[in-house]
Short mmCIF file of C-alpha atoms in Angstrom, two decimals:
data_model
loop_
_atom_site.label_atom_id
_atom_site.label_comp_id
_atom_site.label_asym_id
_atom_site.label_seq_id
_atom_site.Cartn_x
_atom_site.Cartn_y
_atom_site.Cartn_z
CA UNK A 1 152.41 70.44 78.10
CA UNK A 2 152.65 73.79 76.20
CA UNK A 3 152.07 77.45 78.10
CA UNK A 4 148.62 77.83 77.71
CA UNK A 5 148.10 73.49 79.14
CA UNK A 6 150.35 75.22 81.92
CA UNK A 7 148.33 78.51 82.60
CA UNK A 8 145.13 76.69 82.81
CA UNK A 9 146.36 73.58 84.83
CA UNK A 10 147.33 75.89 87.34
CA UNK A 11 144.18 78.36 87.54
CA UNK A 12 142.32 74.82 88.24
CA UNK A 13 144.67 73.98 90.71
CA UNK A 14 143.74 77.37 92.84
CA UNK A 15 140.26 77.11 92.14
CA UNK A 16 140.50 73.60 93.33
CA UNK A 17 141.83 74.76 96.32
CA UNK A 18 139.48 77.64 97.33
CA UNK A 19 136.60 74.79 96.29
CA UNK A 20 137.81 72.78 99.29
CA UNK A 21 137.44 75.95 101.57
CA UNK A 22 133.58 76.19 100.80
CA UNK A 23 131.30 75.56 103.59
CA UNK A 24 129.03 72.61 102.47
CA UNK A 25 129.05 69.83 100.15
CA UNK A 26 126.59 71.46 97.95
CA UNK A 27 128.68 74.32 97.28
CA UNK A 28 131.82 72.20 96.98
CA UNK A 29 130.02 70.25 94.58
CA UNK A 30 128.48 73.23 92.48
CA UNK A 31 131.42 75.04 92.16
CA UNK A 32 133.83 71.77 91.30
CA UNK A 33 131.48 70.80 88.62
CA UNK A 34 131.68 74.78 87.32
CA UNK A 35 135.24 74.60 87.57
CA UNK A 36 135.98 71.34 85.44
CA UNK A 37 133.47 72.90 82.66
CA UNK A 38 135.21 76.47 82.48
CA UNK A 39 138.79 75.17 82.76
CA UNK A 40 137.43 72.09 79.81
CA UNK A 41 136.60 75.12 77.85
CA UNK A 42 139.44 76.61 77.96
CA UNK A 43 141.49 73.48 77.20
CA UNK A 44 139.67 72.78 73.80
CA UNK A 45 139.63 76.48 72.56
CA UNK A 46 142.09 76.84 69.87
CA UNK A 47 141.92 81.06 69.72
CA UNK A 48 144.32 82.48 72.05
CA UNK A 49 142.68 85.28 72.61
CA UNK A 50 139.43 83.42 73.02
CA UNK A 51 140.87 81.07 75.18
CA UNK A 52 142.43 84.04 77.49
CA UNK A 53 139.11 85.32 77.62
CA UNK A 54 137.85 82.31 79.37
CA UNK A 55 140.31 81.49 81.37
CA UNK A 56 140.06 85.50 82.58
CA UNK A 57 136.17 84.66 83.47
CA UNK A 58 137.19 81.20 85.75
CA UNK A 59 139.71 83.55 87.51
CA UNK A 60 137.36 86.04 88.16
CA UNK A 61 135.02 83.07 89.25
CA UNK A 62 138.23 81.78 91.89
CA UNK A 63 138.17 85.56 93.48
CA UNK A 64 134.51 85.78 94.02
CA UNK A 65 135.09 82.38 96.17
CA UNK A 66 138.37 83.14 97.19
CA UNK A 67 136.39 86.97 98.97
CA UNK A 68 133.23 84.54 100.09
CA UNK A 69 136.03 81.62 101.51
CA UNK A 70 137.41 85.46 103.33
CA UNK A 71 134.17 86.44 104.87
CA UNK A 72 133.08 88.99 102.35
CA UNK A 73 129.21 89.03 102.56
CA UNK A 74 128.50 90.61 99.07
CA UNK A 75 130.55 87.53 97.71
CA UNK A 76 129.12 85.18 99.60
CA UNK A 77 125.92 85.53 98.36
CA UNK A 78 127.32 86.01 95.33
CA UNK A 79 128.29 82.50 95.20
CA UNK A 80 125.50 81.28 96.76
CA UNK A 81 123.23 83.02 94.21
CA UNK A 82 124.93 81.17 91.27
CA UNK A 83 125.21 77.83 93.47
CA UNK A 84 121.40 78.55 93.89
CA UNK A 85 120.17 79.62 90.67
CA UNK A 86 119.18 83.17 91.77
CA UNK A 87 121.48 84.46 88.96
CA UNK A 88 122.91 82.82 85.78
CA UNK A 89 122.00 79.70 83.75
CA UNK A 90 121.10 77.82 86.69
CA UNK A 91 117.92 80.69 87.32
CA UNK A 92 116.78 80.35 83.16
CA UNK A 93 116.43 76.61 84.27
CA UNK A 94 114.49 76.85 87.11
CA UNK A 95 112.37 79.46 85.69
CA UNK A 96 111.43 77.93 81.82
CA UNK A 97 108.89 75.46 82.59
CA UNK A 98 106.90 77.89 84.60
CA UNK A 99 106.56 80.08 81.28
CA UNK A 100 104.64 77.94 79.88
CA UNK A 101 101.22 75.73 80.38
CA UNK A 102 100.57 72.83 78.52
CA UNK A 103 97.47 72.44 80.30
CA UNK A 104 96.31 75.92 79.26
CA UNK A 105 94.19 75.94 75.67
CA UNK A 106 95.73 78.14 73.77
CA UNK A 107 94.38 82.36 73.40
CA UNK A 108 93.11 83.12 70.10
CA UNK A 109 95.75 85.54 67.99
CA UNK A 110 94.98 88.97 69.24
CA UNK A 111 95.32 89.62 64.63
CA UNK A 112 93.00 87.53 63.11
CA UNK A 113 95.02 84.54 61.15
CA UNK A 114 98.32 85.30 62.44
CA UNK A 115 99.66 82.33 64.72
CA UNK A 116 102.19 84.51 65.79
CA UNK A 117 100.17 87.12 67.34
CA UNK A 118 99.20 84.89 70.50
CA UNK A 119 99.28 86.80 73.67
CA UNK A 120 101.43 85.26 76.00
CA UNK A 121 99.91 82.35 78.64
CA UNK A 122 100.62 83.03 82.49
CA UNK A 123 100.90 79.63 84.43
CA UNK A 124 99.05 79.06 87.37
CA UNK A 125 102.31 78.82 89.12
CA UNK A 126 104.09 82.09 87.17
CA UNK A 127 100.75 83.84 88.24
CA UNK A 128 100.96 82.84 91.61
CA UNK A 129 104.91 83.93 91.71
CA UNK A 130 104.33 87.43 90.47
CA UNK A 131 101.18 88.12 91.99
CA UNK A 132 103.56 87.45 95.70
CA UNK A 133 105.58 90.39 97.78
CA UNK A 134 108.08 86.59 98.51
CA UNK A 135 108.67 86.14 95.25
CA UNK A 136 109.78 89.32 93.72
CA UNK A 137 112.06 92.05 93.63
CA UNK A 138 109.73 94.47 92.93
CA UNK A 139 106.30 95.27 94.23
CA UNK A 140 103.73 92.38 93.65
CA UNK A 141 101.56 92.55 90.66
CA UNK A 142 98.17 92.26 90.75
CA UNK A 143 95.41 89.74 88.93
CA UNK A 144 94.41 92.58 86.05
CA UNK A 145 97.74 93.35 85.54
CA UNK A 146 97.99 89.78 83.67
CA UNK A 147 94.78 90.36 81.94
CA UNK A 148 95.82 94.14 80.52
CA UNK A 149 99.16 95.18 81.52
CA UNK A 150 99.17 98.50 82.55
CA UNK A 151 101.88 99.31 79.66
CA UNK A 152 98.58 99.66 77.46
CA UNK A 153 97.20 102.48 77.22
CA UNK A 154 92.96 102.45 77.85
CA UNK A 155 92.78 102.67 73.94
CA UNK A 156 93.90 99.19 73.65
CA UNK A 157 90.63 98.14 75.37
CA UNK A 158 87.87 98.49 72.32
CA UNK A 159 84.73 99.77 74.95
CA UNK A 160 86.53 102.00 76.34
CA UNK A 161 85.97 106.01 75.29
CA UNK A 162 89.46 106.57 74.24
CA UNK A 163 88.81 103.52 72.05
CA UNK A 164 85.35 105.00 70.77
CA UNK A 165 86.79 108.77 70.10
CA UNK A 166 90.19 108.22 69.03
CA UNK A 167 89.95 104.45 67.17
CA UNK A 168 91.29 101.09 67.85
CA UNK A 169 94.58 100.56 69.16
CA UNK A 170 96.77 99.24 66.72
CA UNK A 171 97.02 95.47 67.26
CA UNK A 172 100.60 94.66 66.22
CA UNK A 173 101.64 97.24 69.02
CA UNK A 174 99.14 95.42 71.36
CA UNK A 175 100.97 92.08 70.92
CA UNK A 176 104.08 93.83 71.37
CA UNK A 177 103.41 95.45 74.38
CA UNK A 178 101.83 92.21 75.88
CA UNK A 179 105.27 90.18 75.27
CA UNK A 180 107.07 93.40 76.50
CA UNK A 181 105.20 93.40 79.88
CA UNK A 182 105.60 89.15 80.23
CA UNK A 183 109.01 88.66 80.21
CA UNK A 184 110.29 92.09 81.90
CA UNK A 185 107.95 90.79 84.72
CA UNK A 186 109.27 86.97 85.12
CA UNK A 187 112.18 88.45 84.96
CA UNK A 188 111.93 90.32 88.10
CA UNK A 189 110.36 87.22 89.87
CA UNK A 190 113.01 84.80 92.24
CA UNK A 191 112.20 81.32 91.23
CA UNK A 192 111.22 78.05 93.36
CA UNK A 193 113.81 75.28 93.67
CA UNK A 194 111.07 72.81 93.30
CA UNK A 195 107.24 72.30 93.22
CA UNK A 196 105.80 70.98 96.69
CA UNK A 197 102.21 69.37 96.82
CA UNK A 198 100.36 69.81 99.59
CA UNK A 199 97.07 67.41 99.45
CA UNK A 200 93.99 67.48 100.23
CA UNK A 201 92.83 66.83 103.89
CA UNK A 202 89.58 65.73 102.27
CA UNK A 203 88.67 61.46 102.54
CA UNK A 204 87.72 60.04 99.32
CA UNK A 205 89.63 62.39 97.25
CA UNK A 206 91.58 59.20 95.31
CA UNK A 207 90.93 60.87 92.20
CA UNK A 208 92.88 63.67 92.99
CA UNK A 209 96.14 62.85 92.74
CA UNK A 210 96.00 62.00 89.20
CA UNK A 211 94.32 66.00 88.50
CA UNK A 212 97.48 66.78 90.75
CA UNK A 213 99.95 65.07 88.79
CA UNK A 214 98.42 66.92 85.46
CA UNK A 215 98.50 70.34 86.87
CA UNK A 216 101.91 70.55 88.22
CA UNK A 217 104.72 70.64 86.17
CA UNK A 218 108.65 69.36 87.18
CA UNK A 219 110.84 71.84 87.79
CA UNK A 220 114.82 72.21 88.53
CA UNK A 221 115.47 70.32 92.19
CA UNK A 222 112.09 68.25 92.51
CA UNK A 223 112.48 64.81 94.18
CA UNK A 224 115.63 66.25 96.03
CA UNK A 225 116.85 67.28 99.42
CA UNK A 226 118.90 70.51 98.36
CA UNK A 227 115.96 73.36 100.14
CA UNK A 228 115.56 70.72 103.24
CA UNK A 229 119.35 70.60 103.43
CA UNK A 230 119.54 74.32 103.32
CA UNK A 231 117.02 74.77 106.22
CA UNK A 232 118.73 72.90 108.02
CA UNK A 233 121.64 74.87 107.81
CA UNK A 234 119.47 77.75 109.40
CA UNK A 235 118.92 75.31 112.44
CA UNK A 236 121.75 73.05 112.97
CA UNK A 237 125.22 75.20 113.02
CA UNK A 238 127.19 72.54 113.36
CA UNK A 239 126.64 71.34 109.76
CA UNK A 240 127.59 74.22 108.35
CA UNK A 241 131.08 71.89 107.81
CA UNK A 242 132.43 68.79 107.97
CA UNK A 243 135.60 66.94 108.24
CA UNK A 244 138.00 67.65 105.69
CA UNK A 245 136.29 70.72 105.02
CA UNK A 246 139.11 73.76 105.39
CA UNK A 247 135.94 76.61 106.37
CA UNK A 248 136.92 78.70 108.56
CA UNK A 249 133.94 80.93 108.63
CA UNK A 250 131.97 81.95 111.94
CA UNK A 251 129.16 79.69 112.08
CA UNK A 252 126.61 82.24 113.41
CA UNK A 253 127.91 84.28 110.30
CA UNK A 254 126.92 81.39 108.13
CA UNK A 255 123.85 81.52 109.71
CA UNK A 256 122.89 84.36 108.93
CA UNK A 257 124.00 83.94 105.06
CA UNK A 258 121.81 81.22 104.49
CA UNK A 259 118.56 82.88 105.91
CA UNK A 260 119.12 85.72 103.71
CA UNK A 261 119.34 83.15 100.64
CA UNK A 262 116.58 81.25 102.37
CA UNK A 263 114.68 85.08 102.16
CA UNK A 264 114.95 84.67 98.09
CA UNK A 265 114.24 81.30 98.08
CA UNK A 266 109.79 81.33 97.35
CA UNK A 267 108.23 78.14 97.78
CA UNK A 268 105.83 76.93 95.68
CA UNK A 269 103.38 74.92 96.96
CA UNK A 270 100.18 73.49 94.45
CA UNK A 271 97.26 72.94 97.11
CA UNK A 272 94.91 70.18 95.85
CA UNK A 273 91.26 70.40 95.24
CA UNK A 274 88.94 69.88 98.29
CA UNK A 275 85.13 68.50 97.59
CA UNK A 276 83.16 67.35 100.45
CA UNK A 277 79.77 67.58 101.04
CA UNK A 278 79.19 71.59 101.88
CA UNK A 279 82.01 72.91 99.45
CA UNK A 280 84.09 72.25 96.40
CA UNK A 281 87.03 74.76 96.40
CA UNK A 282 89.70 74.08 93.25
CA UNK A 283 93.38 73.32 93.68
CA UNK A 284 95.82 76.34 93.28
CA UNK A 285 99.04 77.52 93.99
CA UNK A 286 100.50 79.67 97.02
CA UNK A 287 103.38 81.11 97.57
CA UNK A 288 105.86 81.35 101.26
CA UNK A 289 108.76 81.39 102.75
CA UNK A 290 110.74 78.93 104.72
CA UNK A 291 110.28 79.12 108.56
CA UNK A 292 114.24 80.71 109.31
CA UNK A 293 114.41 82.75 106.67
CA UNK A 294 115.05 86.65 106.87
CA UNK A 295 112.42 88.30 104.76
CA UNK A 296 113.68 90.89 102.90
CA UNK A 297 110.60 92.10 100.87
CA UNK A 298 107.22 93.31 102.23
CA UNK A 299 104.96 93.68 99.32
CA UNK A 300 107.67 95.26 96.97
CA UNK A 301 109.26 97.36 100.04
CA UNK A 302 112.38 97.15 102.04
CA UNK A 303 112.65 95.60 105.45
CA UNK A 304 116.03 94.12 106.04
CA UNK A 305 116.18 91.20 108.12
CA UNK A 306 112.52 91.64 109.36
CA UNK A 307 111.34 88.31 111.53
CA UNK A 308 107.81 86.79 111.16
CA UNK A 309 106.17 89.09 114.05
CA UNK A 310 107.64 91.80 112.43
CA UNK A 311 105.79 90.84 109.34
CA UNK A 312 102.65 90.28 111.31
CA UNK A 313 103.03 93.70 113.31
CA UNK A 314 103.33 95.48 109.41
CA UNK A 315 100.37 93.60 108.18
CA UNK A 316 98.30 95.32 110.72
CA UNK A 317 99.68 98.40 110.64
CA UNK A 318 100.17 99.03 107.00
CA UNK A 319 100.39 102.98 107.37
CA UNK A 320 103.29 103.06 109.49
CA UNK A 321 105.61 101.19 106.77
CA UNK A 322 107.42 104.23 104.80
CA UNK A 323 107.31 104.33 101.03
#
């Protein structure tokens, strides 16, 4: 075994070691399946300097855990972040098939003959995310933001009197500006670990579930337990480890960890159509938040580790929240 076999066996060796400190299987299992890839990497790099930079980013991964296995709460949900896709590759995956709708016809091109020039197509469940004060990081948008984003200016909008007096907006800068607008905004939203379906109440709705099935799509953790197991982490202390586990963390501490997570954690949920005799109301998507979790957004503004009566209180008293 050369040096550089050495340098990384050992690096995997520590991280190893911090991995068994973790909490919770999931996070054991996250970050054991990020180690093996990073230290692989490493191993099969030829560059030296390539390889040290690598091996540089797993040891910077091993003190993030090594602070969160410490009781540092910025790394903690640090990790849990990554181990949660609220940050990195694991976030691009949860977030992809919601930029999309293959249901959706497609728009016409905003320039005549130019495929290219498409405006961008918001998802039922995208529009639903960043139309939600759960789901972002910012203030909510609203419906006619997705329609004409408010980067255009009134020109762009061919009856309107800026449009008469001054011309047509070009429409190359139009298209531009629309693409701009989409993905700065999905960027800002905090994607749903799964889809949930919650049917119709509705007898003889059979036919439903097959309009269900078309209109929503799979994403990242659907058909597992990973969000039940995390609320239950909220509510049951005691599995916050296990045996074997080396955490040493206060479990009230823990607690409170994984309600703020749970607080950027949106669920989806697609609500079936209803028809019955007196109305027919469509199928759509809503956004909340799990039961324990510590909401940390109230319509795009700041209210740290507010509880649902809080939320209530604020929704009636709107004035009284400071800008």
């Amino acid at each position: 075994m050369n040096h550089g076999q050495q340098s990384i066996a050992s690096v995997y060796r520590s991280y190893l070691r911090e991995i068994r400190r973790l909490p919770h299987a999931y996070l054991r299992r996250v970050f054991r399946l990020k180690a093996e890839d990073g230290c692989r990497a490493a191993l099969l790099t030829k560059c030296d300097d390539l390889r040290a930079r690598k091996l540089k980013r797993v040891s910077q991964t091993i003190q993030h855990v090594r602070a969160a296995n410490n009781g540092n709460h910025k790394a903690f949900n640090h990790i849990l972040d990554i181990a949660y896709g609220r940050v990195g590759k694991l976030r691009w995956e949860l977030m992809e098939p919601l930029l999309s709708d293959p249901n959706a016809p497609l728009p016409p091109p905003i320039i005549p003959g130019k495929e290219s020039s498409r405006p961008p197509v918001y998802s039922p469940g995208l529009t639903a995310l960043l139309t939600s004060g759960l789901s972002r990081r910012k203030r909510p948008l609203v419906p006619e933001n997705l329609s004409f984003p408010p980067i255009l200016p009134e020109r762009a909008d061919p009856n309107s009197s800026d449009a008469q007096i001054l011309g047509p907006f070009s429409k190359r800068r139009e298209v531009n500006a629309r693409w701009k607008y989409f993905r700065r905004e999905w960027k800002k939203v905090f994607p749903p670990l799964q889809i949930s379906v919650s049917p119709s109440q509705d007898v003889g709705n059979e036919g439903n579930d097959l309009s269900t099935s078309a209109a929503v799509q799979k994403i990242g953790f659907d058909g597992t337990t990973v969000l039940e197991e995390l609320v239950q982490l909220t509510t049951k202390p005691k599995n916050t480890s296990r045996k074997g586990s080396d955490a040493s963390l206060p479990r009230r501490w823990l607690r409170r960890r994984y309600q703020e997570l749970l607080g950027r954690l949106p669920i989806l949920t697609f609500i079936s159509a209803r028809e019955d005799m007196k109305t027919k109301k469509p199928g759509g998507f809503s956004v909340s938040l799990a039961p324990n979790a510590l909401k940390v957004r109230f319509q795009g503004r700041s209210l740290p580790c507010s509880t649902d009566d809080d939320v209530a209180w604020n929704q009636k008293h709107p004035a009284n929240i400071k800008a």
